[in-house]
């Protein structure tokens, strides 16, 4: 692989991350802070459960985003070193 191909792949990966960030940002509100559908115990538990799932998703997304950023950075660094 040539350095240009590696840089091109890194650019495409960065574009994918940007798209995923937009989607994750748009679902952050609707997946957390969900109000209970009614005033009963089951509704409260379900709302809490979905809120927790939403927060877990946001935490995993943040970890994946950090990994992805580091991976793209390493690809660009290696492309420069390869040249």
PDB file of N, CA and C in Angstrom:
ATOM      1  N   UNK A   1       0.840  -1.184   0.000  1.00  0.00           N
ATOM      2  CA  UNK A   1       0.000   0.000   0.000  1.00  0.00           C
ATOM      3  C   UNK A   1       0.882   1.241   0.000  1.00  0.00           C
ATOM      4  N   UNK A   2       0.450   2.214  -0.718  1.00  0.00           N
ATOM      5  CA  UNK A   2       1.204   3.459  -0.768  1.00  0.00           C
ATOM      6  C   UNK A   2       0.692   4.413   0.306  1.00  0.00           C
ATOM      7  N   UNK A   3       1.503   5.394   0.662  1.00  0.00           N
ATOM      8  CA  UNK A   3       1.064   6.358   1.676  1.00  0.00           C
ATOM      9  C   UNK A   3      -0.239   7.070   1.305  1.00  0.00           C
ATOM     10  N   UNK A   4      -0.418   7.325   0.011  1.00  0.00           N
ATOM     11  CA  UNK A   4      -1.645   8.004  -0.419  1.00  0.00           C
ATOM     12  C   UNK A   4      -2.884   7.141  -0.157  1.00  0.00           C
ATOM     13  N   UNK A   5      -2.753   5.838  -0.364  1.00  0.00           N
ATOM     14  CA  UNK A   5      -3.870   4.939  -0.094  1.00  0.00           C
ATOM     15  C   UNK A   5      -4.187   4.882   1.401  1.00  0.00           C
ATOM     16  N   UNK A   6      -3.147   4.871   2.202  1.00  0.00           N
ATOM     17  CA  UNK A   6      -3.355   4.836   3.649  1.00  0.00           C
ATOM     18  C   UNK A   6      -4.014   6.131   4.113  1.00  0.00           C
ATOM     19  N   UNK A   7      -3.530   7.265   3.612  1.00  0.00           N
ATOM     20  CA  UNK A   7      -4.153   8.551   3.971  1.00  0.00           C
ATOM     21  C   UNK A   7      -5.600   8.605   3.484  1.00  0.00           C
ATOM     22  N   UNK A   8      -5.849   8.080   2.308  1.00  0.00           N
ATOM     23  CA  UNK A   8      -7.215   8.050   1.778  1.00  0.00           C
ATOM     24  C   UNK A   8      -8.134   7.209   2.647  1.00  0.00           C
ATOM     25  N   UNK A   9      -7.636   6.074   3.095  1.00  0.00           N
ATOM     26  CA  UNK A   9      -8.428   5.227   3.992  1.00  0.00           C
ATOM     27  C   UNK A   9      -8.674   5.936   5.313  1.00  0.00           C
ATOM     28  N   UNK A  10      -7.673   6.629   5.827  1.00  0.00           N
ATOM     29  CA  UNK A  10      -7.837   7.375   7.079  1.00  0.00           C
ATOM     30  C   UNK A  10      -8.880   8.477   6.915  1.00  0.00           C
ATOM     31  N   UNK A  11      -8.868   9.148   5.774  1.00  0.00           N
ATOM     32  CA  UNK A  11      -9.866  10.198   5.515  1.00  0.00           C
ATOM     33  C   UNK A  11     -11.271   9.613   5.461  1.00  0.00           C
ATOM     34  N   UNK A  12     -11.406   8.458   4.823  1.00  0.00           N
ATOM     35  CA  UNK A  12     -12.724   7.807   4.757  1.00  0.00           C
ATOM     36  C   UNK A  12     -13.191   7.380   6.146  1.00  0.00           C
ATOM     37  N   UNK A  13     -12.279   6.867   6.946  1.00  0.00           N
ATOM     38  CA  UNK A  13     -12.633   6.488   8.321  1.00  0.00           C
ATOM     39  C   UNK A  13     -13.054   7.710   9.133  1.00  0.00           C
ATOM     40  N   UNK A  14     -12.373   8.821   8.925  1.00  0.00           N
ATOM     41  CA  UNK A  14     -12.738  10.050   9.630  1.00  0.00           C
ATOM     42  C   UNK A  14     -14.133  10.512   9.216  1.00  0.00           C
ATOM     43  N   UNK A  15     -14.463  10.369   7.936  1.00  0.00           N
ATOM     44  CA  UNK A  15     -15.800  10.747   7.459  1.00  0.00           C
ATOM     45  C   UNK A  15     -16.870   9.845   8.067  1.00  0.00           C
ATOM     46  N   UNK A  16     -16.570   8.560   8.196  1.00  0.00           N
ATOM     47  CA  UNK A  16     -17.516   7.631   8.827  1.00  0.00           C
ATOM     48  C   UNK A  16     -17.749   8.037  10.275  1.00  0.00           C
ATOM     49  N   UNK A  17     -16.671   8.370  10.983  1.00  0.00           N
ATOM     50  CA  UNK A  17     -16.804   8.786  12.376  1.00  0.00           C
ATOM     51  C   UNK A  17     -17.668  10.034  12.481  1.00  0.00           C
ATOM     52  N   UNK A  18     -17.473  10.952  11.580  1.00  0.00           N
ATOM     53  CA  UNK A  18     -18.265  12.181  11.596  1.00  0.00           C
ATOM     54  C   UNK A  18     -19.753  11.871  11.421  1.00  0.00           C
ATOM     55  N   UNK A  19     -20.073  10.960  10.532  1.00  0.00           N
ATOM     56  CA  UNK A  19     -21.476  10.559  10.322  1.00  0.00           C
ATOM     57  C   UNK A  19     -22.048   9.888  11.562  1.00  0.00           C
ATOM     58  N   UNK A  20     -21.281   8.990  12.153  1.00  0.00           N
ATOM     59  CA  UNK A  20     -21.739   8.297  13.354  1.00  0.00           C
ATOM     60  C   UNK A  20     -21.915   9.260  14.520  1.00  0.00           C
ATOM     61  N   UNK A  21     -21.031  10.259  14.626  1.00  0.00           N
ATOM     62  CA  UNK A  21     -21.163  11.251  15.688  1.00  0.00           C
ATOM     63  C   UNK A  21     -22.466  12.025  15.547  1.00  0.00           C
ATOM     64  N   UNK A  22     -22.816  12.348  14.305  1.00  0.00           N
ATOM     65  CA  UNK A  22     -24.070  13.067  14.073  1.00  0.00           C
ATOM     66  C   UNK A  22     -25.276  12.260  14.498  1.00  0.00           C
ATOM     67  N   UNK A  23     -25.269  10.984  14.168  1.00  0.00           N
ATOM     68  CA  UNK A  23     -26.377  10.106  14.546  1.00  0.00           C
ATOM     69  C   UNK A  23     -26.432   9.934  16.066  1.00  0.00           C
ATOM     70  N   UNK A  24     -25.287   9.686  16.673  1.00  0.00           N
ATOM     71  CA  UNK A  24     -25.257   9.495  18.129  1.00  0.00           C
ATOM     72  C   UNK A  24     -25.723  10.750  18.849  1.00  0.00           C
ATOM     73  N   UNK A  25     -25.346  11.897  18.340  1.00  0.00           N
ATOM     74  CA  UNK A  25     -25.786  13.143  18.946  1.00  0.00           C
ATOM     75  C   UNK A  25     -27.282  13.359  18.828  1.00  0.00           C
ATOM     76  N   UNK A  26     -27.850  12.930  17.714  1.00  0.00           N
ATOM     77  CA  UNK A  26     -29.288  13.132  17.508  1.00  0.00           C
ATOM     78  C   UNK A  26     -30.141  12.194  18.351  1.00  0.00           C
ATOM     79  N   UNK A  27     -29.582  11.085  18.793  1.00  0.00           N
ATOM     80  CA  UNK A  27     -30.360  10.155  19.614  1.00  0.00           C
ATOM     81  C   UNK A  27     -30.053  10.288  21.099  1.00  0.00           C
ATOM     82  N   UNK A  28     -29.126  11.160  21.454  1.00  0.00           N
ATOM     83  CA  UNK A  28     -28.750  11.298  22.869  1.00  0.00           C
ATOM     84  C   UNK A  28     -29.942  11.708  23.722  1.00  0.00           C
ATOM     85  N   UNK A  29     -30.689  12.685  23.294  1.00  0.00           N
ATOM     86  CA  UNK A  29     -31.849  13.136  24.063  1.00  0.00           C
ATOM     87  C   UNK A  29     -32.969  12.116  24.116  1.00  0.00           C
ATOM     88  N   UNK A  30     -33.391  11.591  22.975  1.00  0.00           N
ATOM     89  CA  UNK A  30     -34.506  10.635  22.984  1.00  0.00           C
ATOM     90  C   UNK A  30     -34.208   9.313  23.692  1.00  0.00           C
ATOM     91  N   UNK A  31     -32.947   9.004  23.929  1.00  0.00           N
ATOM     92  CA  UNK A  31     -32.641   7.720  24.567  1.00  0.00           C
ATOM     93  C   UNK A  31     -32.323   7.854  26.047  1.00  0.00           C
ATOM     94  N   UNK A  32     -32.297   9.063  26.559  1.00  0.00           N
ATOM     95  CA  UNK A  32     -32.068   9.278  27.993  1.00  0.00           C
ATOM     96  C   UNK A  32     -33.135  10.222  28.513  1.00  0.00           C
ATOM     97  N   UNK A  33     -33.379  10.161  29.791  1.00  0.00           N
ATOM     98  CA  UNK A  33     -34.374  11.040  30.397  1.00  0.00           C
ATOM     99  C   UNK A  33     -35.793  10.725  29.967  1.00  0.00           C
ATOM    100  N   UNK A  34     -36.078   9.460  29.729  1.00  0.00           N
ATOM    101  CA  UNK A  34     -37.402   9.046  29.265  1.00  0.00           C
ATOM    102  C   UNK A  34     -38.389   9.109  30.429  1.00  0.00           C
ATOM    103  N   UNK A  35     -39.498   9.740  30.201  1.00  0.00           N
ATOM    104  CA  UNK A  35     -40.530   9.839  31.227  1.00  0.00           C
ATOM    105  C   UNK A  35     -41.331   8.539  31.280  1.00  0.00           C
ATOM    106  N   UNK A  36     -41.774   8.196  32.471  1.00  0.00           N
ATOM    107  CA  UNK A  36     -42.613   7.005  32.629  1.00  0.00           C
ATOM    108  C   UNK A  36     -43.943   7.227  31.918  1.00  0.00           C
ATOM    109  N   UNK A  37     -44.450   6.178  31.300  1.00  0.00           N
ATOM    110  CA  UNK A  37     -45.706   6.277  30.550  1.00  0.00           C
ATOM    111  C   UNK A  37     -46.905   6.471  31.476  1.00  0.00           C
ATOM    112  N   UNK A  38     -46.786   5.990  32.680  1.00  0.00           N
ATOM    113  CA  UNK A  38     -47.873   6.118  33.658  1.00  0.00           C
ATOM    114  C   UNK A  38     -47.251   6.247  35.047  1.00  0.00           C
ATOM    115  N   UNK A  39     -48.084   6.328  36.052  1.00  0.00           N
ATOM    116  CA  UNK A  39     -47.598   6.517  37.416  1.00  0.00           C
ATOM    117  C   UNK A  39     -47.458   5.200  38.193  1.00  0.00           C
ATOM    118  N   UNK A  40     -47.374   4.098  37.486  1.00  0.00           N
ATOM    119  CA  UNK A  40     -47.256   2.806  38.172  1.00  0.00           C
ATOM    120  C   UNK A  40     -45.798   2.374  38.260  1.00  0.00           C
ATOM    121  N   UNK A  41     -45.562   1.377  39.075  1.00  0.00           N
ATOM    122  CA  UNK A  41     -44.203   0.898  39.331  1.00  0.00           C
ATOM    123  C   UNK A  41     -43.550   0.319  38.077  1.00  0.00           C
ATOM    124  N   UNK A  42     -44.292  -0.412  37.274  1.00  0.00           N
ATOM    125  CA  UNK A  42     -43.741  -1.036  36.064  1.00  0.00           C
ATOM    126  C   UNK A  42     -43.284   0.037  35.077  1.00  0.00           C
ATOM    127  N   UNK A  43     -44.088   1.054  34.885  1.00  0.00           N
ATOM    128  CA  UNK A  43     -43.711   2.135  33.967  1.00  0.00           C
ATOM    129  C   UNK A  43     -42.455   2.844  34.446  1.00  0.00           C
ATOM    130  N   UNK A  44     -42.348   3.070  35.737  1.00  0.00           N
ATOM    131  CA  UNK A  44     -41.164   3.730  36.292  1.00  0.00           C
ATOM    132  C   UNK A  44     -39.917   2.873  36.091  1.00  0.00           C
ATOM    133  N   UNK A  45     -40.051   1.576  36.311  1.00  0.00           N
ATOM    134  CA  UNK A  45     -38.905   0.672  36.130  1.00  0.00           C
ATOM    135  C   UNK A  45     -38.493   0.626  34.660  1.00  0.00           C
ATOM    136  N   UNK A  46     -39.451   0.543  33.754  1.00  0.00           N
ATOM    137  CA  UNK A  46     -39.124   0.502  32.323  1.00  0.00           C
ATOM    138  C   UNK A  46     -38.471   1.802  31.870  1.00  0.00           C
ATOM    139  N   UNK A  47     -38.977   2.932  32.322  1.00  0.00           N
ATOM    140  CA  UNK A  47     -38.376   4.213  31.962  1.00  0.00           C
ATOM    141  C   UNK A  47     -36.942   4.286  32.472  1.00  0.00           C
ATOM    142  N   UNK A  48     -36.725   3.837  33.687  1.00  0.00           N
ATOM    143  CA  UNK A  48     -35.377   3.829  34.263  1.00  0.00           C
ATOM    144  C   UNK A  48     -34.453   2.900  33.477  1.00  0.00           C
ATOM    145  N   UNK A  49     -34.972   1.749  33.075  1.00  0.00           N
ATOM    146  CA  UNK A  49     -34.180   0.787  32.322  1.00  0.00           C
ATOM    147  C   UNK A  49     -33.766   1.373  30.968  1.00  0.00           C
ATOM    148  N   UNK A  50     -34.710   1.997  30.253  1.00  0.00           N
ATOM    149  CA  UNK A  50     -34.375   2.587  28.957  1.00  0.00           C
ATOM    150  C   UNK A  50     -33.406   3.756  29.114  1.00  0.00           C
ATOM    151  N   UNK A  51     -33.565   4.524  30.187  1.00  0.00           N
ATOM    152  CA  UNK A  51     -32.644   5.612  30.462  1.00  0.00           C
ATOM    153  C   UNK A  51     -31.233   5.066  30.666  1.00  0.00           C
ATOM    154  N   UNK A  52     -31.122   3.981  31.427  1.00  0.00           N
ATOM    155  CA  UNK A  52     -29.817   3.360  31.672  1.00  0.00           C
ATOM    156  C   UNK A  52     -29.212   2.821  30.378  1.00  0.00           C
ATOM    157  N   UNK A  53     -30.029   2.194  29.528  1.00  0.00           N
ATOM    158  CA  UNK A  53     -29.533   1.705  28.240  1.00  0.00           C
ATOM    159  C   UNK A  53     -29.011   2.861  27.389  1.00  0.00           C
ATOM    160  N   UNK A  54     -29.731   3.973  27.389  1.00  0.00           N
ATOM    161  CA  UNK A  54     -29.304   5.151  26.634  1.00  0.00           C
ATOM    162  C   UNK A  54     -27.982   5.691  27.135  1.00  0.00           C
ATOM    163  N   UNK A  55     -27.831   5.750  28.443  1.00  0.00           N
ATOM    164  CA  UNK A  55     -26.577   6.239  29.022  1.00  0.00           C
ATOM    165  C   UNK A  55     -25.426   5.262  28.734  1.00  0.00           C
ATOM    166  N   UNK A  56     -25.710   3.978  28.786  1.00  0.00           N
ATOM    167  CA  UNK A  56     -24.691   2.976  28.442  1.00  0.00           C
ATOM    168  C   UNK A  56     -24.256   3.131  26.991  1.00  0.00           C
ATOM    169  N   UNK A  57     -25.222   3.356  26.099  1.00  0.00           N
ATOM    170  CA  UNK A  57     -24.906   3.556  24.686  1.00  0.00           C
ATOM    171  C   UNK A  57     -23.992   4.762  24.521  1.00  0.00           C
ATOM    172  N   UNK A  58     -24.321   5.857  25.186  1.00  0.00           N
ATOM    173  CA  UNK A  58     -23.506   7.063  25.063  1.00  0.00           C
ATOM    174  C   UNK A  58     -22.087   6.816  25.581  1.00  0.00           C
ATOM    175  N   UNK A  59     -21.952   6.053  26.666  1.00  0.00           N
ATOM    176  CA  UNK A  59     -20.621   5.748  27.209  1.00  0.00           C
ATOM    177  C   UNK A  59     -19.820   4.876  26.247  1.00  0.00           C
ATOM    178  N   UNK A  60     -20.453   3.859  25.696  1.00  0.00           N
ATOM    179  CA  UNK A  60     -19.762   2.981  24.733  1.00  0.00           C
ATOM    180  C   UNK A  60     -19.404   3.759  23.476  1.00  0.00           C
ATOM    181  N   UNK A  61     -20.294   4.626  23.042  1.00  0.00           N
ATOM    182  CA  UNK A  61     -20.015   5.442  21.862  1.00  0.00           C
ATOM    183  C   UNK A  61     -18.800   6.337  22.105  1.00  0.00           C
ATOM    184  N   UNK A  62     -18.701   6.925  23.288  1.00  0.00           N
ATOM    185  CA  UNK A  62     -17.553   7.781  23.598  1.00  0.00           C
ATOM    186  C   UNK A  62     -16.249   6.977  23.565  1.00  0.00           C
ATOM    187  N   UNK A  63     -16.281   5.765  24.082  1.00  0.00           N
ATOM    188  CA  UNK A  63     -15.091   4.907  24.044  1.00  0.00           C
ATOM    189  C   UNK A  63     -14.732   4.544  22.610  1.00  0.00           C
ATOM    190  N   UNK A  64     -15.731   4.199  21.817  1.00  0.00           N
ATOM    191  CA  UNK A  64     -15.486   3.845  20.418  1.00  0.00           C
ATOM    192  C   UNK A  64     -14.961   5.051  19.643  1.00  0.00           C
ATOM    193  N   UNK A  65     -15.486   6.220  19.953  1.00  0.00           N
ATOM    194  CA  UNK A  65     -15.029   7.437  19.290  1.00  0.00           C
ATOM    195  C   UNK A  65     -13.555   7.707  19.599  1.00  0.00           C
ATOM    196  N   UNK A  66     -13.163   7.528  20.849  1.00  0.00           N
ATOM    197  CA  UNK A  66     -11.761   7.734  21.230  1.00  0.00           C
ATOM    198  C   UNK A  66     -10.856   6.719  20.530  1.00  0.00           C
ATOM    199  N   UNK A  67     -11.286   5.469  20.487  1.00  0.00           N
ATOM    200  CA  UNK A  67     -10.513   4.434  19.793  1.00  0.00           C
ATOM    201  C   UNK A  67     -10.379   4.777  18.314  1.00  0.00           C
ATOM    202  N   UNK A  68     -11.470   5.177  17.708  1.00  0.00           N
ATOM    203  CA  UNK A  68     -11.474   5.491  16.278  1.00  0.00           C
ATOM    204  C   UNK A  68     -10.546   6.659  15.978  1.00  0.00           C
ATOM    205  N   UNK A  69     -10.605   7.691  16.799  1.00  0.00           N
ATOM    206  CA  UNK A  69      -9.745   8.858  16.585  1.00  0.00           C
ATOM    207  C   UNK A  69      -8.275   8.458  16.667  1.00  0.00           C
ATOM    208  N   UNK A  70      -7.958   7.636  17.642  1.00  0.00           N
ATOM    209  CA  UNK A  70      -6.572   7.177  17.801  1.00  0.00           C
ATOM    210  C   UNK A  70      -6.147   6.316  16.607  1.00  0.00           C
ATOM    211  N   UNK A  71      -7.045   5.467  16.135  1.00  0.00           N
ATOM    212  CA  UNK A  71      -6.749   4.602  14.989  1.00  0.00           C
ATOM    213  C   UNK A  71      -6.466   5.437  13.737  1.00  0.00           C
ATOM    214  N   UNK A  72      -7.295   6.438  13.490  1.00  0.00           N
ATOM    215  CA  UNK A  72      -7.091   7.310  12.325  1.00  0.00           C
ATOM    216  C   UNK A  72      -5.772   8.066  12.469  1.00  0.00           C
ATOM    217  N   UNK A  73      -5.486   8.541  13.671  1.00  0.00           N
ATOM    218  CA  UNK A  73      -4.228   9.241  13.914  1.00  0.00           C
ATOM    219  C   UNK A  73      -3.033   8.329  13.616  1.00  0.00           C
ATOM    220  N   UNK A  74      -3.110   7.083  14.075  1.00  0.00           N
ATOM    221  CA  UNK A  74      -2.017   6.137  13.815  1.00  0.00           C
ATOM    222  C   UNK A  74      -1.870   5.838  12.328  1.00  0.00           C
ATOM    223  N   UNK A  75      -2.983   5.737  11.628  1.00  0.00           N
ATOM    224  CA  UNK A  75      -2.900   5.497  10.179  1.00  0.00           C
ATOM    225  C   UNK A  75      -2.194   6.657   9.486  1.00  0.00           C
ATOM    226  N   UNK A  76      -2.560   7.883   9.858  1.00  0.00           N
ATOM    227  CA  UNK A  76      -1.916   9.047   9.249  1.00  0.00           C
ATOM    228  C   UNK A  76      -0.434   9.119   9.611  1.00  0.00           C
ATOM    229  N   UNK A  77      -0.100   8.812  10.854  1.00  0.00           N
ATOM    230  CA  UNK A  77       1.302   8.812  11.277  1.00  0.00           C
ATOM    231  C   UNK A  77       2.091   7.759  10.515  1.00  0.00           C
ATOM    232  N   UNK A  78       1.520   6.577  10.381  1.00  0.00           N
ATOM    233  CA  UNK A  78       2.210   5.508   9.658  1.00  0.00           C
ATOM    234  C   UNK A  78       2.348   5.813   8.178  1.00  0.00           C
ATOM    235  N   UNK A  79       1.348   6.465   7.613  1.00  0.00           N
ATOM    236  CA  UNK A  79       1.455   6.853   6.209  1.00  0.00           C
ATOM    237  C   UNK A  79       2.618   7.835   6.015  1.00  0.00           C
ATOM    238  N   UNK A  80       2.750   8.761   6.955  1.00  0.00           N
ATOM    239  CA  UNK A  80       3.849   9.731   6.869  1.00  0.00           C
ATOM    240  C   UNK A  80       5.204   9.039   7.041  1.00  0.00           C
ATOM    241  N   UNK A  81       5.261   8.082   7.966  1.00  0.00           N
ATOM    242  CA  UNK A  81       6.505   7.350   8.180  1.00  0.00           C
ATOM    243  C   UNK A  81       6.843   6.469   6.981  1.00  0.00           C
ATOM    244  N   UNK A  82       5.820   5.924   6.344  1.00  0.00           N
ATOM    245  CA  UNK A  82       6.029   5.032   5.200  1.00  0.00           C
ATOM    246  C   UNK A  82       6.582   5.814   4.010  1.00  0.00           C
ATOM    247  N   UNK A  83       6.163   7.062   3.904  1.00  0.00           N
ATOM    248  CA  UNK A  83       6.623   7.895   2.780  1.00  0.00           C
ATOM    249  C   UNK A  83       8.073   8.201   2.967  1.00  0.00           C
TER     250      UNK A  83
END
